[in-house]
Amino acid sequence: MKPNPLIAFALAIPFASAALAQQIGEVDTAFKLFGPDHKIVVEAFDDPKVAGITCYVSRSKAGGVTGALGLATEKSESSIACRQVGPISSTVPIPKSEEVFSESRSILFKKLRIVRMVDPARQVLLYLTYSDKLIDGSPKNSLTAVPLNGARLQFK
């Protein structure tokens, strides 16, 4: 039987991300006799369209056997802090609201998402993190704001 590249691509879509996160560190939160411990993981990612902004996200990571196998459903808890780390610029117009990062949190269609929003009146970029599922999401969320400090961005 010949492999179908279209099916492989379709299966990879849920695991694709708008930006790639870099793990900064982690701390153990609970000992597990079998498999890795439960953890809080801190990751960083650069905004894919706005140079000079990095977001740091902390999230839980399930351990144990199911966590090690990637079968555990991760908790819908995360925190975000975005900061200006260089001159803010963009070569493309920035949408008023756009998902800039997503990461699968379980095998059952649960995702951690980060959305960038624009407040042009106050010259601020807002970054909202939350989790959703195919049927029922979570109201738990975290928000951070980055002032543009005079940077001239185009919005659409």
Tab-separated table of C-alpha atoms in Angstrom:
chain	number	residue	atom	x	y	z
A	1	MET	CA	0.000	0.000	0.000
A	2	LYS	CA	1.428	3.355	-1.038
A	3	PRO	CA	1.490	6.142	1.653
A	4	ASN	CA	-0.802	9.074	0.898
A	5	PRO	CA	0.961	12.433	1.493
A	6	LEU	CA	-2.391	14.251	1.720
A	7	ILE	CA	-3.476	12.080	4.661
A	8	ALA	CA	-0.110	12.582	6.391
A	9	PHE	CA	-0.452	16.348	5.982
A	10	ALA	CA	-4.027	16.336	7.342
A	11	LEU	CA	-2.944	14.321	10.380
A	12	ALA	CA	-0.083	16.756	11.080
A	13	ILE	CA	-2.298	19.883	11.066
A	14	PRO	CA	-3.513	19.536	14.700
A	15	PHE	CA	0.115	19.488	15.854
A	16	ALA	CA	1.213	22.498	13.774
A	17	SER	CA	1.889	25.760	15.544
A	18	ALA	CA	1.933	29.349	14.326
A	19	ALA	CA	5.241	29.871	16.131
A	20	LEU	CA	7.771	27.565	17.744
A	21	ALA	CA	8.318	27.743	21.495
A	22	GLN	CA	11.714	27.347	23.134
A	23	GLN	CA	11.748	25.737	26.568
A	24	ILE	CA	13.418	28.018	29.114
A	25	GLY	CA	13.061	25.834	32.206
A	26	GLU	CA	10.823	23.655	34.334
A	27	VAL	CA	10.098	22.804	37.967
A	28	ASP	CA	8.673	19.589	39.416
A	29	THR	CA	5.334	19.921	41.201
A	30	ALA	CA	4.507	16.301	42.110
A	31	PHE	CA	6.556	13.119	42.359
A	32	LYS	CA	5.418	10.198	40.213
A	33	LEU	CA	6.774	6.732	41.004
A	34	PHE	CA	6.402	5.598	37.387
A	35	GLY	CA	7.192	8.010	34.570
A	36	PRO	CA	8.243	11.651	34.777
A	37	ASP	CA	7.045	13.960	37.562
A	38	HIS	CA	4.275	16.517	37.029
A	39	LYS	CA	5.890	19.852	36.070
A	40	ILE	CA	5.417	23.509	35.348
A	41	VAL	CA	7.185	24.348	32.094
A	42	VAL	CA	8.270	27.848	31.031
A	43	GLU	CA	8.598	28.469	27.290
A	44	ALA	CA	9.407	31.515	25.179
A	45	PHE	CA	8.283	32.358	21.679
A	46	ASP	CA	8.821	35.390	19.497
A	47	ASP	CA	5.789	37.004	17.885
A	48	PRO	CA	5.938	35.737	14.287
A	49	LYS	CA	4.832	39.073	12.748
A	50	VAL	CA	6.029	41.690	15.243
A	51	ALA	CA	9.804	41.787	15.708
A	52	GLY	CA	11.057	42.816	19.141
A	53	ILE	CA	8.375	41.071	21.225
A	54	THR	CA	8.881	37.793	23.096
A	55	CYS	CA	6.176	36.034	25.107
A	56	TYR	CA	6.877	33.754	28.043
A	57	VAL	CA	4.252	31.137	28.860
A	58	SER	CA	4.139	28.910	31.929
A	59	ARG	CA	1.943	25.821	31.785
A	60	SER	CA	1.428	22.524	33.528
A	61	LYS	CA	2.767	19.310	32.043
A	62	ALA	CA	1.325	16.003	33.201
A	63	GLY	CA	3.744	13.300	34.243
A	64	GLY	CA	3.327	9.659	35.060
A	65	VAL	CA	2.953	6.929	32.475
A	66	THR	CA	0.126	8.643	30.567
A	67	GLY	CA	2.067	11.920	30.470
A	68	ALA	CA	5.181	10.157	29.194
A	69	LEU	CA	3.152	8.504	26.433
A	70	GLY	CA	1.434	11.769	25.472
A	71	LEU	CA	-1.999	10.436	26.438
A	72	ALA	CA	-2.667	12.634	29.486
A	73	THR	CA	-5.084	15.551	29.211
A	74	GLU	CA	-3.204	18.657	30.297
A	75	LYS	CA	-4.814	21.142	32.690
A	76	SER	CA	-6.297	24.332	31.260
A	77	GLU	CA	-4.012	26.548	33.303
A	78	SER	CA	-1.356	28.829	31.886
A	79	SER	CA	0.150	32.239	32.442
A	80	ILE	CA	1.680	34.670	29.959
A	81	ALA	CA	4.032	37.649	30.084
A	82	CYS	CA	5.113	39.376	26.858
A	83	ARG	CA	7.903	41.945	26.769
A	84	GLN	CA	9.684	44.221	24.356
A	85	VAL	CA	13.127	42.688	23.836
A	86	GLY	CA	14.257	44.855	20.908
A	87	PRO	CA	12.982	47.505	18.504
A	88	ILE	CA	9.322	46.820	17.673
A	89	SER	CA	8.652	46.576	13.944
A	90	SER	CA	6.670	44.684	11.343
A	91	THR	CA	6.862	44.438	7.580
A	92	VAL	CA	3.177	43.457	7.210
A	93	PRO	CA	-0.073	45.016	8.484
A	94	ILE	CA	-1.127	43.506	11.831
A	95	PRO	CA	-4.708	42.146	12.088
A	96	LYS	CA	-6.893	43.436	14.956
A	97	SER	CA	-7.029	39.884	16.324
A	98	GLU	CA	-4.873	36.925	15.288
A	99	GLU	CA	-3.793	33.593	16.764
A	100	VAL	CA	-0.003	33.688	17.029
A	101	PHE	CA	0.643	30.391	18.819
A	102	SER	CA	-1.140	27.107	19.428
A	103	GLU	CA	-0.011	23.857	20.967
A	104	SER	CA	-1.800	20.531	21.342
A	105	ARG	CA	-2.538	19.755	25.004
A	106	SER	CA	-4.044	16.281	24.621
A	107	ILE	CA	-4.832	13.629	22.112
A	108	LEU	CA	-8.516	14.679	22.270
A	109	PHE	CA	-8.319	18.015	20.433
A	110	LYS	CA	-7.460	20.265	23.391
A	111	LYS	CA	-5.203	23.216	22.538
A	112	LEU	CA	-3.374	25.994	24.313
A	113	ARG	CA	-3.852	29.131	22.203
A	114	ILE	CA	-2.358	32.613	22.250
A	115	VAL	CA	-4.126	35.420	20.437
A	116	ARG	CA	-2.632	38.843	19.712
A	117	MET	CA	-5.125	41.739	19.830
A	118	VAL	CA	-4.539	45.372	18.932
A	119	ASP	CA	-5.642	48.444	20.910
A	120	PRO	CA	-4.711	51.211	18.421
A	121	ALA	CA	-6.231	53.988	20.552
A	122	ARG	CA	-3.765	53.243	23.363
A	123	GLN	CA	-0.959	51.948	21.081
A	124	VAL	CA	-0.799	48.594	22.852
A	125	LEU	CA	-0.594	44.959	21.733
A	126	LEU	CA	-2.464	42.505	23.966
A	127	TYR	CA	-1.684	38.792	24.206
A	128	LEU	CA	-4.366	36.436	25.580
A	129	THR	CA	-3.730	32.787	26.457
A	130	TYR	CA	-6.486	30.205	26.967
A	131	SER	CA	-7.293	26.542	26.331
A	132	ASP	CA	-10.081	25.145	24.234
A	133	LYS	CA	-11.470	21.749	23.365
A	134	LEU	CA	-13.538	20.567	20.438
A	135	ILE	CA	-16.698	20.493	22.586
A	136	ASP	CA	-16.034	22.579	25.698
A	137	GLY	CA	-13.257	25.066	26.391
A	138	SER	CA	-12.097	26.602	29.656
A	139	PRO	CA	-12.717	30.152	30.874
A	140	LYS	CA	-9.294	30.158	32.569
A	141	ASN	CA	-7.102	32.688	30.798
A	142	SER	CA	-4.218	35.092	31.220
A	143	LEU	CA	-3.603	38.456	29.563
A	144	THR	CA	-0.567	40.678	29.095
A	145	ALA	CA	-0.045	44.015	27.332
A	146	VAL	CA	2.964	45.431	25.470
A	147	PRO	CA	3.052	49.198	24.780
A	148	LEU	CA	4.321	50.097	21.323
A	149	ASN	CA	6.474	52.949	22.710
A	150	GLY	CA	6.232	55.002	19.530
A	151	ALA	CA	6.720	52.094	17.113
A	152	ARG	CA	4.790	52.684	13.893
A	153	LEU	CA	2.860	49.548	12.971
A	154	GLN	CA	0.159	49.256	10.348
A	155	PHE	CA	-3.088	47.602	11.420
A	156	LYS	CA	-5.730	45.994	9.228
